[in-house]
Amino acid sequence: DLESPEEMEEEIPVVICAAAGRMGAAVAAISSIHSNTEASVLFYIVGLKTTIPHIRKWIENSKLKEIKFKVVEFNPMVLKGKIRQDASRPELLQPLNFVRFYLPLLIQKHEKVIYLDDDVIVQGDIQELYDTKLAPGHAAAFSDDCDLPSTHEMIRSVGMQNTYMGFLDYRKQAIRDLGISPSTCSFNPGVIVANMTEWKHQRITKQLEKWMQRNVEENLYSSTLGGGVATSPMLIVFHGKYSSINPMWHIRHLGWSPDARYSEQFLQEAKLLHWNGRYKPWDYPSVHTDLWENWFVPDPSGKFKLTRPDS
């Protein structure tokens, strides 16, 4: 007996980028999500023209061929004049870092969307994250950087940024004029649950672009320690206007230091792990790589290889 349309499972759209040199990251993230849910997930895999054929082949010629996915090309021309070249961490200027600013352009028919950074793996059921409640008038939900006591030790030990002062340059008038206290807790935009109707209604993309342009002219945040050129505009635009994601759905800083480790039990309970920072689990050195590698699907073309101490 066929289900009536009302009872049809709602599709969960998940946006993830496949960047050159890091495709194994996107693959592991996708594989972890797909393996841990019964829900119907539609993956929007965003790439640049040059990288798209590689990721498509990887999926179609591996055990991931059963996933539902759409490959979307991101045109970096939309960023022209909006990014200040920052020599200290060029990897943060990769065009795909800004895909999260343009969600409504990439995704048409969905009301609610999940965006994930490529350096995550999901151990929980993605349906749970998708069911995050957004308060009326909120275009997005993030997890707060002050939300989880168990990570505070970690933050202190590696000098992490968890306030606005770590991202915005408070010596600049434009930043002071925002009236946001520098000790305000920041949030991490590597995991986002977004409401597309509100996003368009509030013209979030336009607001983000405005702050990117102001930064090119006035250098409001690039040179700061946090380095997150894609984080700072979001901290400004969403200040005081976002809902919260359950902290277990964003256990982060696994990539901040090659030797800061979490307890195994804590990591078992985590629903989502994020290796934000320089030390990535497909490279060496990095921590808790076994948890990541568990979900990695080797590249059938052999182009992408894991860096390991014995390789």
Short mmCIF file of C-alpha atoms in Angstrom, two decimals:
data_model
loop_
_atom_site.label_atom_id
_atom_site.label_comp_id
_atom_site.label_asym_id
_atom_site.label_seq_id
_atom_site.Cartn_x
_atom_site.Cartn_y
_atom_site.Cartn_z
CA ASP A 1 0.00 0.00 0.00
CA LEU A 2 1.42 3.34 -1.07
CA GLU A 3 1.89 6.07 1.46
CA SER A 4 -0.08 9.22 0.89
CA PRO A 5 2.10 12.29 0.22
CA GLU A 6 1.47 13.65 3.76
CA GLU A 7 3.03 10.57 5.28
CA MET A 8 6.00 10.51 2.98
CA GLU A 9 9.23 10.89 4.86
CA GLU A 10 10.53 14.42 4.82
CA GLU A 11 13.87 14.62 3.06
CA ILE A 12 16.72 16.01 5.11
CA PRO A 13 18.96 18.25 2.97
CA VAL A 14 22.60 18.28 4.09
CA VAL A 15 25.03 20.69 2.46
CA ILE A 16 28.70 19.72 2.50
CA CYS A 17 31.64 21.04 0.47
CA ALA A 18 34.14 18.94 -1.44
CA ALA A 19 37.33 20.98 -1.72
CA ALA A 20 40.43 20.04 -3.68
CA GLY A 21 42.90 18.17 -1.48
CA ARG A 22 40.26 17.52 1.20
CA MET A 23 37.76 15.36 -0.59
CA GLY A 24 38.34 12.46 1.73
CA ALA A 25 36.93 14.69 4.47
CA ALA A 26 33.61 15.19 2.68
CA VAL A 27 33.45 11.48 1.91
CA ALA A 28 33.98 10.44 5.55
CA ALA A 29 31.37 12.95 6.74
CA ILE A 30 28.81 11.72 4.19
CA SER A 31 29.54 8.08 4.96
CA SER A 32 29.12 8.66 8.72
CA ILE A 33 25.77 10.44 8.28
CA HIS A 34 24.43 7.84 5.86
CA SER A 35 25.46 4.92 8.08
CA ASN A 36 23.87 6.27 11.26
CA THR A 37 20.34 7.17 10.16
CA GLU A 38 17.21 5.60 8.75
CA ALA A 39 16.04 9.02 7.55
CA SER A 40 15.98 9.99 3.90
CA VAL A 41 18.97 12.31 3.44
CA LEU A 42 19.66 14.31 0.30
CA PHE A 43 23.30 15.40 0.15
CA TYR A 44 24.08 18.64 -1.63
CA ILE A 45 27.76 18.28 -2.44
CA VAL A 46 29.20 21.66 -3.35
CA GLY A 47 32.40 21.94 -5.34
CA LEU A 48 34.28 24.06 -7.83
CA LYS A 49 34.15 23.18 -11.50
CA THR A 50 37.60 21.54 -11.38
CA THR A 51 36.88 19.23 -8.43
CA ILE A 52 33.36 18.06 -9.20
CA PRO A 53 34.23 15.16 -11.55
CA HIS A 54 36.55 13.62 -8.92
CA ILE A 55 33.98 13.59 -6.10
CA ARG A 56 31.26 12.28 -8.40
CA LYS A 57 33.43 9.35 -9.52
CA TRP A 58 34.42 8.62 -5.92
CA ILE A 59 30.78 8.31 -4.86
CA GLU A 60 29.61 6.39 -7.91
CA ASN A 61 32.46 3.86 -7.74
CA SER A 62 32.36 3.11 -4.01
CA LYS A 63 29.89 1.81 -1.45
CA LEU A 64 28.48 5.35 -1.28
CA LYS A 65 26.72 4.84 -4.61
CA GLU A 66 23.44 4.21 -2.78
CA ILE A 67 23.24 7.71 -1.26
CA LYS A 68 20.93 10.38 -2.70
CA PHE A 69 23.02 13.34 -3.78
CA LYS A 70 23.14 16.40 -6.00
CA VAL A 71 26.40 17.96 -7.05
CA VAL A 72 26.26 21.74 -7.06
CA GLU A 73 28.89 23.96 -8.65
CA PHE A 74 29.87 27.03 -6.65
CA ASN A 75 31.05 29.96 -8.73
CA PRO A 76 33.82 31.80 -6.84
CA MET A 77 33.13 34.92 -8.92
CA VAL A 78 30.40 35.83 -6.41
CA LEU A 79 33.22 36.52 -3.94
CA LYS A 80 35.07 38.95 -6.19
CA GLY A 81 36.08 42.04 -4.23
CA LYS A 82 34.72 40.58 -0.99
CA ILE A 83 37.79 38.82 0.37
CA ARG A 84 40.93 40.44 1.65
CA GLN A 85 44.00 38.31 0.95
CA ASP A 86 45.36 37.07 4.26
CA ALA A 87 48.77 35.53 3.83
CA SER A 88 48.94 33.99 7.29
CA ARG A 89 46.28 31.31 6.73
CA PRO A 90 45.55 31.09 3.01
CA GLU A 91 43.51 27.90 3.50
CA LEU A 92 40.81 29.94 5.25
CA LEU A 93 40.25 31.89 2.04
CA GLN A 94 39.22 28.87 0.01
CA PRO A 95 36.09 29.95 -1.87
CA LEU A 96 34.14 26.99 -0.49
CA ASN A 97 34.52 28.38 3.05
CA PHE A 98 31.89 30.92 2.05
CA VAL A 99 29.32 28.49 0.64
CA ARG A 100 27.41 28.74 3.96
CA PHE A 101 26.72 32.43 3.18
CA TYR A 102 24.84 31.46 0.01
CA LEU A 103 22.60 28.58 1.09
CA PRO A 104 19.39 29.86 -0.57
CA LEU A 105 21.18 30.17 -3.92
CA LEU A 106 22.27 26.54 -3.79
CA ILE A 107 19.12 24.98 -2.46
CA GLN A 108 15.72 25.54 -3.91
CA LYS A 109 12.80 23.72 -2.45
CA HIS A 110 13.69 23.07 1.18
CA GLU A 111 12.49 25.08 4.14
CA LYS A 112 15.06 23.74 6.60
CA VAL A 113 18.65 22.85 5.76
CA ILE A 114 21.69 21.48 7.58
CA TYR A 115 25.13 22.81 6.65
CA LEU A 116 28.23 20.92 7.85
CA ASP A 117 31.93 21.62 7.55
CA ASP A 118 33.81 18.83 5.78
CA ASP A 119 36.02 18.04 8.81
CA VAL A 120 33.22 16.49 10.87
CA ILE A 121 31.88 13.02 11.40
CA VAL A 122 28.40 12.27 12.67
CA GLN A 123 27.94 9.49 15.21
CA GLY A 124 24.29 10.25 16.01
CA ASP A 125 21.13 10.15 13.90
CA ILE A 126 21.07 13.28 11.70
CA GLN A 127 17.28 13.36 12.12
CA GLU A 128 17.88 14.55 15.69
CA LEU A 129 19.95 17.51 14.50
CA TYR A 130 17.37 18.28 11.81
CA ASP A 131 14.66 18.39 14.51
CA THR A 132 16.46 21.27 16.28
CA LYS A 133 13.81 23.87 17.10
CA LEU A 134 14.42 27.35 15.72
CA ALA A 135 12.74 30.17 17.61
CA PRO A 136 10.32 32.35 15.58
CA GLY A 137 12.30 34.98 13.68
CA HIS A 138 15.58 33.02 13.80
CA ALA A 139 17.20 32.13 10.48
CA ALA A 140 19.74 29.74 12.01
CA ALA A 141 20.85 27.66 14.98
CA PHE A 142 24.50 27.22 16.03
CA SER A 143 26.26 25.86 19.06
CA ASP A 144 27.65 28.32 21.55
CA ASP A 145 31.33 28.34 22.37
CA CYS A 146 30.60 28.50 26.11
CA ASP A 147 28.09 25.71 26.18
CA LEU A 148 30.03 22.65 27.25
CA PRO A 149 32.00 22.52 30.50
CA SER A 150 33.89 19.42 29.39
CA THR A 151 35.54 21.40 26.61
CA HIS A 152 36.62 24.35 28.77
CA GLU A 153 39.79 22.66 29.92
CA MET A 154 40.63 21.92 26.34
CA ILE A 155 40.01 25.52 25.34
CA ARG A 156 42.30 26.86 28.04
CA SER A 157 45.06 24.41 27.21
CA VAL A 158 45.22 25.38 23.54
CA GLY A 159 44.42 29.09 23.78
CA MET A 160 41.15 28.76 21.91
CA GLN A 161 39.02 31.71 20.95
CA ASN A 162 35.56 31.62 22.45
CA THR A 163 34.53 35.27 22.65
CA TYR A 164 33.89 37.98 20.06
CA MET A 165 37.19 39.58 21.02
CA GLY A 166 38.98 36.59 19.46
CA PHE A 167 37.42 37.32 16.07
CA LEU A 168 36.70 41.05 15.72
CA ASP A 169 39.15 43.93 15.97
CA TYR A 170 37.79 46.11 18.75
CA ARG A 171 40.28 48.88 17.93
CA LYS A 172 38.14 49.63 14.86
CA GLN A 173 35.30 52.10 15.20
CA ALA A 174 32.95 50.08 12.98
CA ILE A 175 33.25 47.16 15.40
CA ARG A 176 32.82 49.29 18.52
CA ASP A 177 29.75 50.90 16.94
CA LEU A 178 28.04 47.49 16.88
CA GLY A 179 27.73 47.75 20.67
CA ILE A 180 28.57 44.07 21.17
CA SER A 181 30.58 43.40 24.32
CA PRO A 182 33.97 41.85 23.44
CA SER A 183 33.42 39.18 26.10
CA THR A 184 30.23 37.92 24.38
CA CYS A 185 30.41 34.22 23.76
CA SER A 186 31.07 33.35 20.13
CA PHE A 187 29.50 30.44 18.21
CA ASN A 188 30.94 28.09 15.64
CA PRO A 189 29.34 28.14 12.17
CA GLY A 190 30.72 24.71 11.19
CA VAL A 191 27.36 23.14 12.01
CA ILE A 192 24.26 25.12 11.05
CA VAL A 193 20.56 24.33 11.04
CA ALA A 194 19.02 27.04 8.87
CA ASN A 195 15.52 28.21 7.98
CA MET A 196 15.55 29.31 4.34
CA THR A 197 12.34 31.36 4.56
CA GLU A 198 13.72 33.51 7.37
CA TRP A 199 17.16 33.66 5.72
CA LYS A 200 15.68 35.16 2.56
CA HIS A 201 13.23 37.35 4.44
CA GLN A 202 16.04 38.88 6.52
CA ARG A 203 18.34 39.04 3.49
CA ILE A 204 21.08 37.33 5.49
CA THR A 205 23.28 36.76 2.42
CA LYS A 206 23.23 40.49 1.58
CA GLN A 207 24.10 41.38 5.19
CA LEU A 208 27.01 38.92 5.23
CA GLU A 209 28.31 40.32 1.94
CA LYS A 210 28.11 43.85 3.33
CA TRP A 211 30.43 42.88 6.22
CA MET A 212 32.80 41.06 3.87
CA GLN A 213 33.06 44.22 1.79
CA ARG A 214 33.57 46.44 4.83
CA ASN A 215 36.35 44.13 5.96
CA VAL A 216 38.13 44.47 2.60
CA GLU A 217 38.01 48.25 3.05
CA GLU A 218 38.64 48.55 6.79
CA ASN A 219 40.30 45.26 7.85
CA LEU A 220 37.83 44.58 10.66
CA TYR A 221 38.73 41.00 11.41
CA SER A 222 41.09 39.13 9.07
CA SER A 223 44.22 39.82 11.05
CA THR A 224 42.76 38.61 14.33
CA LEU A 225 43.84 35.48 16.07
CA GLY A 226 40.65 33.57 15.40
CA GLY A 227 41.46 33.74 11.72
CA GLY A 228 37.97 32.63 10.80
CA VAL A 229 37.26 34.93 7.89
CA ALA A 230 33.99 33.09 7.36
CA THR A 231 33.12 33.17 11.07
CA SER A 232 33.40 36.89 11.75
CA PRO A 233 30.65 38.17 9.42
CA MET A 234 28.32 35.52 10.86
CA LEU A 235 29.11 36.57 14.42
CA ILE A 236 28.08 40.11 13.49
CA VAL A 237 24.96 39.32 11.46
CA PHE A 238 23.55 36.66 13.79
CA HIS A 239 24.43 38.35 17.07
CA GLY A 240 21.53 37.82 19.49
CA LYS A 241 19.41 36.31 16.71
CA TYR A 242 20.09 32.59 16.65
CA SER A 243 18.80 29.43 18.30
CA SER A 244 20.97 26.83 20.02
CA ILE A 245 22.05 23.41 18.86
CA ASN A 246 22.40 20.71 21.50
CA PRO A 247 26.10 20.88 22.50
CA MET A 248 26.59 17.13 22.00
CA TRP A 249 25.83 17.78 18.33
CA HIS A 250 29.00 19.82 17.96
CA ILE A 251 32.01 18.57 19.91
CA ARG A 252 34.81 20.61 18.46
CA HIS A 253 38.45 21.68 18.64
CA LEU A 254 39.68 18.15 17.87
CA GLY A 255 42.08 19.71 15.37
CA TRP A 256 43.50 22.44 17.59
CA SER A 257 46.54 20.63 18.85
CA PRO A 258 48.24 17.37 17.90
CA ASP A 259 48.19 16.20 21.51
CA ALA A 260 45.09 17.57 23.27
CA ARG A 261 42.83 14.57 23.74
CA TYR A 262 39.29 14.14 25.01
CA SER A 263 38.28 11.17 27.17
CA GLU A 264 37.19 8.13 25.15
CA GLN A 265 33.91 7.90 27.04
CA PHE A 266 33.05 11.52 26.27
CA LEU A 267 33.80 10.97 22.57
CA GLN A 268 31.61 7.84 22.51
CA GLU A 269 28.67 9.93 23.71
CA ALA A 270 29.26 12.76 21.25
CA LYS A 271 26.81 12.95 18.34
CA LEU A 272 29.09 14.97 16.08
CA LEU A 273 32.87 15.44 16.17
CA HIS A 274 34.58 18.42 14.53
CA TRP A 275 38.32 18.61 13.83
CA ASN A 276 38.39 22.39 13.49
CA GLY A 277 41.93 23.73 13.68
CA ARG A 278 45.08 22.88 11.74
CA TYR A 279 45.54 19.23 12.67
CA LYS A 280 43.19 17.29 10.40
CA PRO A 281 42.45 13.57 10.82
CA TRP A 282 43.38 12.70 7.21
CA ASP A 283 46.80 14.28 7.84
CA TYR A 284 49.49 13.63 10.40
CA PRO A 285 49.81 14.47 13.27
CA SER A 286 46.22 14.57 14.50
CA VAL A 287 44.22 13.19 17.45
CA HIS A 288 41.46 10.57 17.56
CA THR A 289 42.08 9.66 13.93
CA ASP A 290 40.69 6.15 14.51
CA LEU A 291 37.21 7.61 15.10
CA TRP A 292 37.43 9.48 11.82
CA GLU A 293 39.01 6.72 9.76
CA ASN A 294 36.23 4.39 10.77
CA TRP A 295 34.01 6.25 8.26
CA PHE A 296 36.54 6.98 5.54
CA VAL A 297 35.85 5.38 2.16
CA PRO A 298 39.05 4.99 0.09
CA ASP A 299 39.31 6.84 -3.21
CA PRO A 300 38.78 4.33 -6.04
CA SER A 301 41.00 6.47 -8.30
CA GLY A 302 43.82 6.38 -5.72
CA LYS A 303 44.35 10.16 -6.02
CA PHE A 304 43.44 10.97 -2.41
CA LYS A 305 45.63 9.23 0.16
CA LEU A 306 45.68 9.46 3.94
CA THR A 307 48.90 10.83 5.43
CA ARG A 308 50.06 8.42 8.12
CA PRO A 309 53.36 8.21 10.07
CA ASP A 310 54.32 5.01 8.23
CA SER A 311 53.20 6.13 4.75
#
